[in-house]
PDB file of C-alpha atoms in Angstrom:
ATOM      1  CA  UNK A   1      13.309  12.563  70.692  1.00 49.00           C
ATOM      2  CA  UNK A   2      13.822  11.683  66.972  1.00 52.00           C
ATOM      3  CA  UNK A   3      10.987   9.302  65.433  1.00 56.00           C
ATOM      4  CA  UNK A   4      12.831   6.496  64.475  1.00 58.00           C
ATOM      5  CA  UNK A   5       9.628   4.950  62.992  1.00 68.00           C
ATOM      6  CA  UNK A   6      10.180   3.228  59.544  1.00 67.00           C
ATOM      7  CA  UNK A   7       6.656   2.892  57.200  1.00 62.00           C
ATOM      8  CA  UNK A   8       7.184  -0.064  54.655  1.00 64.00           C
ATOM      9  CA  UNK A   9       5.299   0.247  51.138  1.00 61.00           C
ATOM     10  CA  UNK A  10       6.479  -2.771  49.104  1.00 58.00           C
ATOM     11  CA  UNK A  11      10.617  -1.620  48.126  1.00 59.00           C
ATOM     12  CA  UNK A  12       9.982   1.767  49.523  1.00 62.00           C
ATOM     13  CA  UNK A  13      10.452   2.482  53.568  1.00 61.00           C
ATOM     14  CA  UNK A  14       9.519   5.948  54.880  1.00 67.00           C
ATOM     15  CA  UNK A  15      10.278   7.405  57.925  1.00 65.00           C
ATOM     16  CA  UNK A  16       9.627  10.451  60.187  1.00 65.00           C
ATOM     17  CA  UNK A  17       7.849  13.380  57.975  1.00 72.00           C
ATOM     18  CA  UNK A  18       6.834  11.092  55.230  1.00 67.00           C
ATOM     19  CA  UNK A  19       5.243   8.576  57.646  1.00 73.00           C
ATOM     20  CA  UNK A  20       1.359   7.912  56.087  1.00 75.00           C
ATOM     21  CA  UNK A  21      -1.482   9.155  58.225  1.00 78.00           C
ATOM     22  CA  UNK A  22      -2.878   5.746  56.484  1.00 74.00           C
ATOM     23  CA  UNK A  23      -2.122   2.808  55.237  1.00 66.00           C
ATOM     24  CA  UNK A  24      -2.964   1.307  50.893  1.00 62.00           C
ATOM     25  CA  UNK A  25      -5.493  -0.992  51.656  1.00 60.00           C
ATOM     26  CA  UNK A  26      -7.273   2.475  53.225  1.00 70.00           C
ATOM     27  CA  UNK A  27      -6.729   4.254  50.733  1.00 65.00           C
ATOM     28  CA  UNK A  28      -8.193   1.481  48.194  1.00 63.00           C
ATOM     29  CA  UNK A  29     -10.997   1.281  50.169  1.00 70.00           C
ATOM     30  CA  UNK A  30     -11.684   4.684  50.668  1.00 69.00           C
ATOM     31  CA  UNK A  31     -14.365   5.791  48.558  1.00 63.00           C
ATOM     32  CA  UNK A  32     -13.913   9.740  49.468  1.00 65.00           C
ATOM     33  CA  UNK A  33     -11.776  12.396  47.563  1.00 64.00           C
ATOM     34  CA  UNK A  34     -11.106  13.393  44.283  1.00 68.00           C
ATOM     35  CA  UNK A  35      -9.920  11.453  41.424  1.00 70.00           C
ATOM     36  CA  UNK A  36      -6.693  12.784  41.114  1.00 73.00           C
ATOM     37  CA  UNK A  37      -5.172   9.873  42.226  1.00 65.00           C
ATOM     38  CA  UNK A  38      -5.311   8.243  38.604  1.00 70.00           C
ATOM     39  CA  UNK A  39      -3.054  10.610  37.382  1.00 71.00           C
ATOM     40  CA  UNK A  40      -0.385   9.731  39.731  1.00 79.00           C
ATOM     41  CA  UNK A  41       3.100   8.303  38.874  1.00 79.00           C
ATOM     42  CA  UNK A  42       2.283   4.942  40.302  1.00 81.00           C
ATOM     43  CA  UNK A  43      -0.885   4.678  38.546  1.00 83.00           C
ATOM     44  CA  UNK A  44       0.907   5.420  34.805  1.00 83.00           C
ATOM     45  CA  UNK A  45       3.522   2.887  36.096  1.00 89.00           C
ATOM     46  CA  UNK A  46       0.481   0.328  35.506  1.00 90.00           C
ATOM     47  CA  UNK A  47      -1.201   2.252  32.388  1.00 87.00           C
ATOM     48  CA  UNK A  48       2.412   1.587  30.898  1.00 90.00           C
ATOM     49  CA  UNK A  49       2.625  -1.646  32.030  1.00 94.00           C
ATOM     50  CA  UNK A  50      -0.284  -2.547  30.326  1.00 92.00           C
ATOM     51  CA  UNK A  51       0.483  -1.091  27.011  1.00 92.00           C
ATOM     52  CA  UNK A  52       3.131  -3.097  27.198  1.00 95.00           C
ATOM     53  CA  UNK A  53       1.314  -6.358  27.699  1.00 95.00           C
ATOM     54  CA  UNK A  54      -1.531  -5.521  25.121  1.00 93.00           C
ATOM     55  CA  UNK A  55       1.087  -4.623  22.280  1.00 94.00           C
ATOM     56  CA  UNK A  56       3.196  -7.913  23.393  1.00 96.00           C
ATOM     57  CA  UNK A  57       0.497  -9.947  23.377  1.00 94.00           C
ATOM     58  CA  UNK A  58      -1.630  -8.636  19.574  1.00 93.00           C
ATOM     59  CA  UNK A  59       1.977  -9.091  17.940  1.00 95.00           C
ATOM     60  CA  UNK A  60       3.414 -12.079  19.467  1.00 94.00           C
ATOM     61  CA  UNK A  61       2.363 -14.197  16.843  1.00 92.00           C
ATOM     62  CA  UNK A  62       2.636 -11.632  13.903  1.00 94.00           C
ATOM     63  CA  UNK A  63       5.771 -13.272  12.292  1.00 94.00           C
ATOM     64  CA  UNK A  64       8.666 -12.118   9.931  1.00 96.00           C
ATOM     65  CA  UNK A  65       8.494  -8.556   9.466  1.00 97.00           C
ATOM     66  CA  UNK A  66       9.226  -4.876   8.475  1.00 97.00           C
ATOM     67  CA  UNK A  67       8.722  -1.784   9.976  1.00 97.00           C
ATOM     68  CA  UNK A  68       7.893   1.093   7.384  1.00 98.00           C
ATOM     69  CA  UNK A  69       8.052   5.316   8.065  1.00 97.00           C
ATOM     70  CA  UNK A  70       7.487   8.069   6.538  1.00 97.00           C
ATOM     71  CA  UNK A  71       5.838  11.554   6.604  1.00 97.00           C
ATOM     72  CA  UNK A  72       2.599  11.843   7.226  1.00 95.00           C
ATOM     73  CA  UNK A  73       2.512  14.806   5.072  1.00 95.00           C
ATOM     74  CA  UNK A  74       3.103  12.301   2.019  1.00 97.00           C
ATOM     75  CA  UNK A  75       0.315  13.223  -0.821  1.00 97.00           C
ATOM     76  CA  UNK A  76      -1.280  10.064  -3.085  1.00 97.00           C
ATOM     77  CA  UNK A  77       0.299  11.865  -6.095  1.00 98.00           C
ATOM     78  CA  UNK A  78       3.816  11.720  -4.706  1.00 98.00           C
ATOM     79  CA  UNK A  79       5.992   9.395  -6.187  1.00 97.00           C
ATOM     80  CA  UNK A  80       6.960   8.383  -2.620  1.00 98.00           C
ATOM     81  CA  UNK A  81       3.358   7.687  -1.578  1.00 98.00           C
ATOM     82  CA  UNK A  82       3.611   4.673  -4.719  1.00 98.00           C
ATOM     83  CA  UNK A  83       7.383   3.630  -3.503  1.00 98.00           C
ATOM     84  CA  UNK A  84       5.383   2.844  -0.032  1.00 98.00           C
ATOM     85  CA  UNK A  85       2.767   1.040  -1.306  1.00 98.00           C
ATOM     86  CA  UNK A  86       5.181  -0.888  -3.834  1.00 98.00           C
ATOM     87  CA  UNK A  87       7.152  -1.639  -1.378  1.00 98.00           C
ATOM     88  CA  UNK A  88       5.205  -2.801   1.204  1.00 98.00           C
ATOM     89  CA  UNK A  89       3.048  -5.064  -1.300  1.00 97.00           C
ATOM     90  CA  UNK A  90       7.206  -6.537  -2.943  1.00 97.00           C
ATOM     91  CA  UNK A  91       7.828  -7.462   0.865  1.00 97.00           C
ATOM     92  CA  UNK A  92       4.051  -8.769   1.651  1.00 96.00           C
ATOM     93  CA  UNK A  93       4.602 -11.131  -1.470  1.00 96.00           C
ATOM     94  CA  UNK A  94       7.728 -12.470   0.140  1.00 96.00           C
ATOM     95  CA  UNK A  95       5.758 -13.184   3.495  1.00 96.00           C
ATOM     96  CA  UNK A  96       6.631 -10.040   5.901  1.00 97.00           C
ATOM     97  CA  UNK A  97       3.860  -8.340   7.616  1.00 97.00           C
ATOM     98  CA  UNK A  98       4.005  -4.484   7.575  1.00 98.00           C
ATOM     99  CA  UNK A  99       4.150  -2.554  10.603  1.00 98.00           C
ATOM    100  CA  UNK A 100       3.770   1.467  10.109  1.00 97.00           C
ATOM    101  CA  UNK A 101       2.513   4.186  12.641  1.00 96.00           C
ATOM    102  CA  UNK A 102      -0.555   3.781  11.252  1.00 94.00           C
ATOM    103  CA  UNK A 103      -1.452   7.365  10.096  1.00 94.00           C
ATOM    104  CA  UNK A 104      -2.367   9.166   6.750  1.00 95.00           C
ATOM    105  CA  UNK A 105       0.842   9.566   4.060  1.00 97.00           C
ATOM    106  CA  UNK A 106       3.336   7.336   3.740  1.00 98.00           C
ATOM    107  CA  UNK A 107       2.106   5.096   6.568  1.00 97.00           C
ATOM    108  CA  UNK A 108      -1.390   4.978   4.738  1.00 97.00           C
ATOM    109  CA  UNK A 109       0.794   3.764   1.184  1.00 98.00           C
ATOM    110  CA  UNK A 110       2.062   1.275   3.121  1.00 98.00           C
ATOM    111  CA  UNK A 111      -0.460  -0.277   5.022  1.00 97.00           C
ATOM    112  CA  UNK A 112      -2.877  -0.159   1.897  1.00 97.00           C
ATOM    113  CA  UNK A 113       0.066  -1.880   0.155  1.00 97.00           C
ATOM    114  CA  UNK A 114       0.487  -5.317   2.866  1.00 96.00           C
ATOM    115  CA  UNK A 115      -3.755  -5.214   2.544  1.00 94.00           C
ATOM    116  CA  UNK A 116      -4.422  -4.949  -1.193  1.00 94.00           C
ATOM    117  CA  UNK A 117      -1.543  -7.936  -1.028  1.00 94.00           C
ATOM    118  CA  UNK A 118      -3.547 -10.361   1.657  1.00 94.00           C
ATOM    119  CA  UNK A 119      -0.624  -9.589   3.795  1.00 94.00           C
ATOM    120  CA  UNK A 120      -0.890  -8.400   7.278  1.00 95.00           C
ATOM    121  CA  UNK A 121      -0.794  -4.679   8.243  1.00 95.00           C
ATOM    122  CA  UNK A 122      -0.392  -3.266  11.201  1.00 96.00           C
ATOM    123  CA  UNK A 123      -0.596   0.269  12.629  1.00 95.00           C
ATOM    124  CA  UNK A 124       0.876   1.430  15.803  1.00 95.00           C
ATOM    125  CA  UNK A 125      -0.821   4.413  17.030  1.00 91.00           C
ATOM    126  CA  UNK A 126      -0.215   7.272  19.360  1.00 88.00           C
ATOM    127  CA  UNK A 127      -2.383   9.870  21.072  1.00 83.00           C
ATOM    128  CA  UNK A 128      -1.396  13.049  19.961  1.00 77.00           C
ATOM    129  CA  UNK A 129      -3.064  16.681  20.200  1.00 70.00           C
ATOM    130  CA  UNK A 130      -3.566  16.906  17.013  1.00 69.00           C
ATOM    131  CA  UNK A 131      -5.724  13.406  16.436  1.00 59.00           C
ATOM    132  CA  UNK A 132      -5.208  11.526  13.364  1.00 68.00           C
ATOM    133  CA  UNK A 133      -6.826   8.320  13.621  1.00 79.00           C
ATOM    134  CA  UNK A 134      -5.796   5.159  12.124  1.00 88.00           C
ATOM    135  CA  UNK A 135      -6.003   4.686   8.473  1.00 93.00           C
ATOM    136  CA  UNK A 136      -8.179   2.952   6.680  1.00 92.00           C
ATOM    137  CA  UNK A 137      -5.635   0.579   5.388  1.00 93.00           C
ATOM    138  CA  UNK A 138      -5.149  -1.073   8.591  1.00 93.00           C
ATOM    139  CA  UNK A 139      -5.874  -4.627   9.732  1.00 93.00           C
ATOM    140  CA  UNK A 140      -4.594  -4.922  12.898  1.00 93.00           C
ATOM    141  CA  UNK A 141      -4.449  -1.376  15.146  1.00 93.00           C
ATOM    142  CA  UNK A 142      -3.208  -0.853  18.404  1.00 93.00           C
ATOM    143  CA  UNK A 143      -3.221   2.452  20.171  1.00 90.00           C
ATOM    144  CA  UNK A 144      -0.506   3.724  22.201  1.00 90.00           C
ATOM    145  CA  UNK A 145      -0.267   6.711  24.839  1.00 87.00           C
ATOM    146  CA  UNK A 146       3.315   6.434  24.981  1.00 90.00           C
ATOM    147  CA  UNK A 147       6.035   7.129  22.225  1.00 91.00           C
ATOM    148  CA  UNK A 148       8.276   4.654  24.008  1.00 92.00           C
ATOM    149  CA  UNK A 149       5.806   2.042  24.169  1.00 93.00           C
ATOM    150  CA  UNK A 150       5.263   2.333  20.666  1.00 94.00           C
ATOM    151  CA  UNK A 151       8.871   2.457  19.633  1.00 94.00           C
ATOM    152  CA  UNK A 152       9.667  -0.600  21.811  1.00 95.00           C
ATOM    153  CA  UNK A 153       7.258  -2.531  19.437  1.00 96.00           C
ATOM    154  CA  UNK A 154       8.357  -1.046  16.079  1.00 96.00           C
ATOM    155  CA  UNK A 155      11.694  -2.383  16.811  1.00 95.00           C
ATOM    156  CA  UNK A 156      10.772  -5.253  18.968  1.00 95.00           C
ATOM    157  CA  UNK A 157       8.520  -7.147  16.081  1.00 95.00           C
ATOM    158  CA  UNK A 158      10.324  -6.283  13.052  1.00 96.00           C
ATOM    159  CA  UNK A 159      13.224  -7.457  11.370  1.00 94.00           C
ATOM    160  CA  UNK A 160      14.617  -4.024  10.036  1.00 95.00           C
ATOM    161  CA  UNK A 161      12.982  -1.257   9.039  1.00 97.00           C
ATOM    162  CA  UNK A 162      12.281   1.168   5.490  1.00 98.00           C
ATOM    163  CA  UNK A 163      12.353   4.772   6.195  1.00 98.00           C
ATOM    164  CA  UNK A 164      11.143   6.924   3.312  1.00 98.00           C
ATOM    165  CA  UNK A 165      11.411  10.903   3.210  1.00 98.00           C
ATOM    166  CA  UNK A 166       9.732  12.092   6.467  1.00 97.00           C
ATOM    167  CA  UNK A 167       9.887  15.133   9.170  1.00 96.00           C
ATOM    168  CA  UNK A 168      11.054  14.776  12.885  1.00 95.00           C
ATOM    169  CA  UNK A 169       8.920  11.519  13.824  1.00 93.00           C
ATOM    170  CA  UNK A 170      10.357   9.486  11.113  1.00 96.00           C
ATOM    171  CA  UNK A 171      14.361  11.120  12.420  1.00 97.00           C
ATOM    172  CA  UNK A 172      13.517   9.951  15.329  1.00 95.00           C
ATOM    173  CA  UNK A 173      12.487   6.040  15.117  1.00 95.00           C
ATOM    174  CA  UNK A 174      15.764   6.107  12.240  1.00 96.00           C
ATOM    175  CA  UNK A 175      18.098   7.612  14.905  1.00 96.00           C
ATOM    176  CA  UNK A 176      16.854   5.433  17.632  1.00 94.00           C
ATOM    177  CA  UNK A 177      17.554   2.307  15.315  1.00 93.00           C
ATOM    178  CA  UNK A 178      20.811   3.597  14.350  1.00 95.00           C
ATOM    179  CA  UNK A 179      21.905   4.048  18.476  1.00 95.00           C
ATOM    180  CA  UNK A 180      20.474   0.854  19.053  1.00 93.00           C
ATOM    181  CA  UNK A 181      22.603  -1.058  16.443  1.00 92.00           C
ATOM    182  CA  UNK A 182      25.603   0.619  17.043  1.00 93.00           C
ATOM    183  CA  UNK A 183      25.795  -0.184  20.752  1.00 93.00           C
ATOM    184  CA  UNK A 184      24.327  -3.981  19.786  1.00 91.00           C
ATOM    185  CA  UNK A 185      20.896  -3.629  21.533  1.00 91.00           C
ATOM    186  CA  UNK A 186      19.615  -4.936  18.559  1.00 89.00           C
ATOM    187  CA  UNK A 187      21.316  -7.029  15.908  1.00 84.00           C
ATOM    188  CA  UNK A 188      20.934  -8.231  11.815  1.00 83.00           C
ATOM    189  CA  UNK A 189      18.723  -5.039  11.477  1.00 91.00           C
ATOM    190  CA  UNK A 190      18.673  -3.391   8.073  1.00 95.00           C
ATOM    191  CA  UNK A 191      18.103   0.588   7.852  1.00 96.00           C
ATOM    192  CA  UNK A 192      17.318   1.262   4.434  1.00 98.00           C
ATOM    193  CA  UNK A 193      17.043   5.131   3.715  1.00 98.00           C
ATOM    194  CA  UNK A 194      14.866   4.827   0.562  1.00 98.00           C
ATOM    195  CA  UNK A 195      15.106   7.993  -1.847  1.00 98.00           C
ATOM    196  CA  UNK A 196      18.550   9.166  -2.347  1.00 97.00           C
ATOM    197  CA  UNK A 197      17.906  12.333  -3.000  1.00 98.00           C
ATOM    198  CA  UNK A 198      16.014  13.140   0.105  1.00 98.00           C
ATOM    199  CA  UNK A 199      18.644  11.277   2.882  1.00 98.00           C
ATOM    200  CA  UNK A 200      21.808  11.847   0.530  1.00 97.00           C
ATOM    201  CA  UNK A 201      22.539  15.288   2.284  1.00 97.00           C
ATOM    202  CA  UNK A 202      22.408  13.659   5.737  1.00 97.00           C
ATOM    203  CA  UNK A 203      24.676  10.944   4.949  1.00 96.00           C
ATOM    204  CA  UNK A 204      27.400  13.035   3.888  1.00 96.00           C
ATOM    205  CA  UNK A 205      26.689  14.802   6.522  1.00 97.00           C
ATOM    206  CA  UNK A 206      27.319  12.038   9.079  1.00 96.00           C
ATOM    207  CA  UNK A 207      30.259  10.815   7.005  1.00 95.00           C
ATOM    208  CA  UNK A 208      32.078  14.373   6.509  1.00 96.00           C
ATOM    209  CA  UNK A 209      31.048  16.042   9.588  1.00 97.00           C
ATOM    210  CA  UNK A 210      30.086  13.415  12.602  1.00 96.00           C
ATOM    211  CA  UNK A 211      32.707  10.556  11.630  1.00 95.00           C
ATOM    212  CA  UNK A 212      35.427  13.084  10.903  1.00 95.00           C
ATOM    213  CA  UNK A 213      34.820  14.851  13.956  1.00 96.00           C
ATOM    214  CA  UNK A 214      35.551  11.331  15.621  1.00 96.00           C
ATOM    215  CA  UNK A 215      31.792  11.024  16.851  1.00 96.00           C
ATOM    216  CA  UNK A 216      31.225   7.925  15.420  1.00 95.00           C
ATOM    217  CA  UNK A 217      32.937   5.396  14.075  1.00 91.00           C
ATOM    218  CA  UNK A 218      34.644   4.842  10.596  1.00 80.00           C
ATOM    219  CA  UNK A 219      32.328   1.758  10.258  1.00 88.00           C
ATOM    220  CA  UNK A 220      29.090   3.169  11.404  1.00 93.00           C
ATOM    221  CA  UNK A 221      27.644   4.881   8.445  1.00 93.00           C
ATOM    222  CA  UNK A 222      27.958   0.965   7.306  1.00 92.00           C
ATOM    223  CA  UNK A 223      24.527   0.627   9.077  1.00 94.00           C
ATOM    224  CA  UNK A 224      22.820   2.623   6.929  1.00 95.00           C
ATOM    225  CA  UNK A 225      21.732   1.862   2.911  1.00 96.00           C
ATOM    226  CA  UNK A 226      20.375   3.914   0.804  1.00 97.00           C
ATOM    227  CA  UNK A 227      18.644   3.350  -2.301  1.00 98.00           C
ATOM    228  CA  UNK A 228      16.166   4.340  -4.586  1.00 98.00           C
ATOM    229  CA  UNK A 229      15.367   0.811  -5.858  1.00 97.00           C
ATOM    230  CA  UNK A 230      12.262  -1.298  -4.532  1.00 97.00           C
ATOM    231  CA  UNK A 231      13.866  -4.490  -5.289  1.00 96.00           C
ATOM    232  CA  UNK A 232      16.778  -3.541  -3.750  1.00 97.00           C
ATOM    233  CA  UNK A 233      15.668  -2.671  -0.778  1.00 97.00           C
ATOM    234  CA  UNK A 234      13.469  -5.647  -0.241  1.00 97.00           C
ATOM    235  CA  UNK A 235      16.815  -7.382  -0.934  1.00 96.00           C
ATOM    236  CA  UNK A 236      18.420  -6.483   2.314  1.00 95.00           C
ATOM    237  CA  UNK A 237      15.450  -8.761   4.154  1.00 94.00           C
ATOM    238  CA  UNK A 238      14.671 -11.098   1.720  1.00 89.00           C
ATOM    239  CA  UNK A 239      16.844 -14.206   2.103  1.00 71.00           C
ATOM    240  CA  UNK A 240      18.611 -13.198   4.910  1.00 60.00           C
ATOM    241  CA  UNK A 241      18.996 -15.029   8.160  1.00 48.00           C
ATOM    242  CA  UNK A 242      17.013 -12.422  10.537  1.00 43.00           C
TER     243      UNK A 242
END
């Protein structure tokens, strides 16, 4: 005879082999086994959950402002290292708050520029192999173990965001912007590409290649500004209704 026997677990129901020899409150209480159980799906479910709720709740009140990347790799003697920190102290002076990812390079010119200002300067974190640590520029930290936590927040607090010359981390949080204003997940958001010479090669690219090719539309590459002007780019924030 087939065991018709249905096993409820909140939204799930389980029947025949996956029946549990036991039910959660047992399992709670059971004090025997391994620890392996806190590396579980269901358990990250709640880690993630409260990333969330610890990076919604230290920025709920942080106010106007901008999201800054760049490489990591960015050297104090770099001109782009001073377009950061110029940057980031122009906007501070106009009453934005900085939000970077909080590591060495660009970030570091950035968040040192929103502190030397008074401003506030945030750094978003992430657990990585490699360990960086947060720079010392910093005023308000919060560290994430996931990417898409993180992102979430970089998008979720600012108004727009500054992307300076950087490797795959920084393509990836301008990409993500750029998907999530073209299909209107996110709206009013500036994407200034600052340093002409670094993103000019990718914007013909996506204006030759990808819009000719019918990928994306005529009025896409719209989203994105570039300049190599600090004013300029603070302009695209500044007196706007965000």
């Amino acid at each position: 005879m087939t065991d018709s026997r249905a096993h409820r677990m909140g939204p799930v129901e389980l029947r025949r082999g996956r029946l549990p020899d036991s039910t959660t409150d047992q399992r709670l209480l059971d004090s025997r086994g391994d620890a392996g159980w806190v590396h579980t799906d269901p358990w990250r479910v709640l880690r993630i959950q409260a990333e969330f709720v610890e990076g919604f709740g230290s920025l709920a009140e942080l106010g106007p402002a901008v999201s800054i990347f760049g490489s990591a790799r960015t050297q104090p003697e770099d001109p782009m290292y001073a377009a950061a920190q110029e940057i980031a102290r122009t906007l501070c002076g106009e009453g934005y708050a900085i939000i970077t990812g909080g590591g060495p390079g660009a970030m570091e010119a950035a968040n040192k520029g929103a502190s030397q200002c008074g401003g506030v300067s945030v750094g978003l974190g992430i657990e990585l192999p490699h360990e960086q640590g947060m720079n010392e520029w910093v005023d308000l930290g919060i560290h994430f173990r996931y990417f898409f936590v993180r992102k979430t927040m970089f998008v979720k607090y600012a108004q727009g965001f500054i992307v300076l010359p950087g490797g795959f981390g920084t393509m990836d949080e301008l990409f993500e912007a750029l998907t999530l204003a073209q299909t209107r997940k996110v709206t009013s958001f500036p994407i200034v590409l600052f340093g002409s010479a670094y993103w000019g090669g990718l914007v013909d690219w996506l204006r030759d290649t990808m819009a000719v090719d019918g990928k994306i539309g005529p009025d896409d590459i719209g989203m994105l500004h570039v300049t190599d002007d600090v004013q300029e780019a603070v302009s695209y924030f500044v007196g706007k209704d965000t």
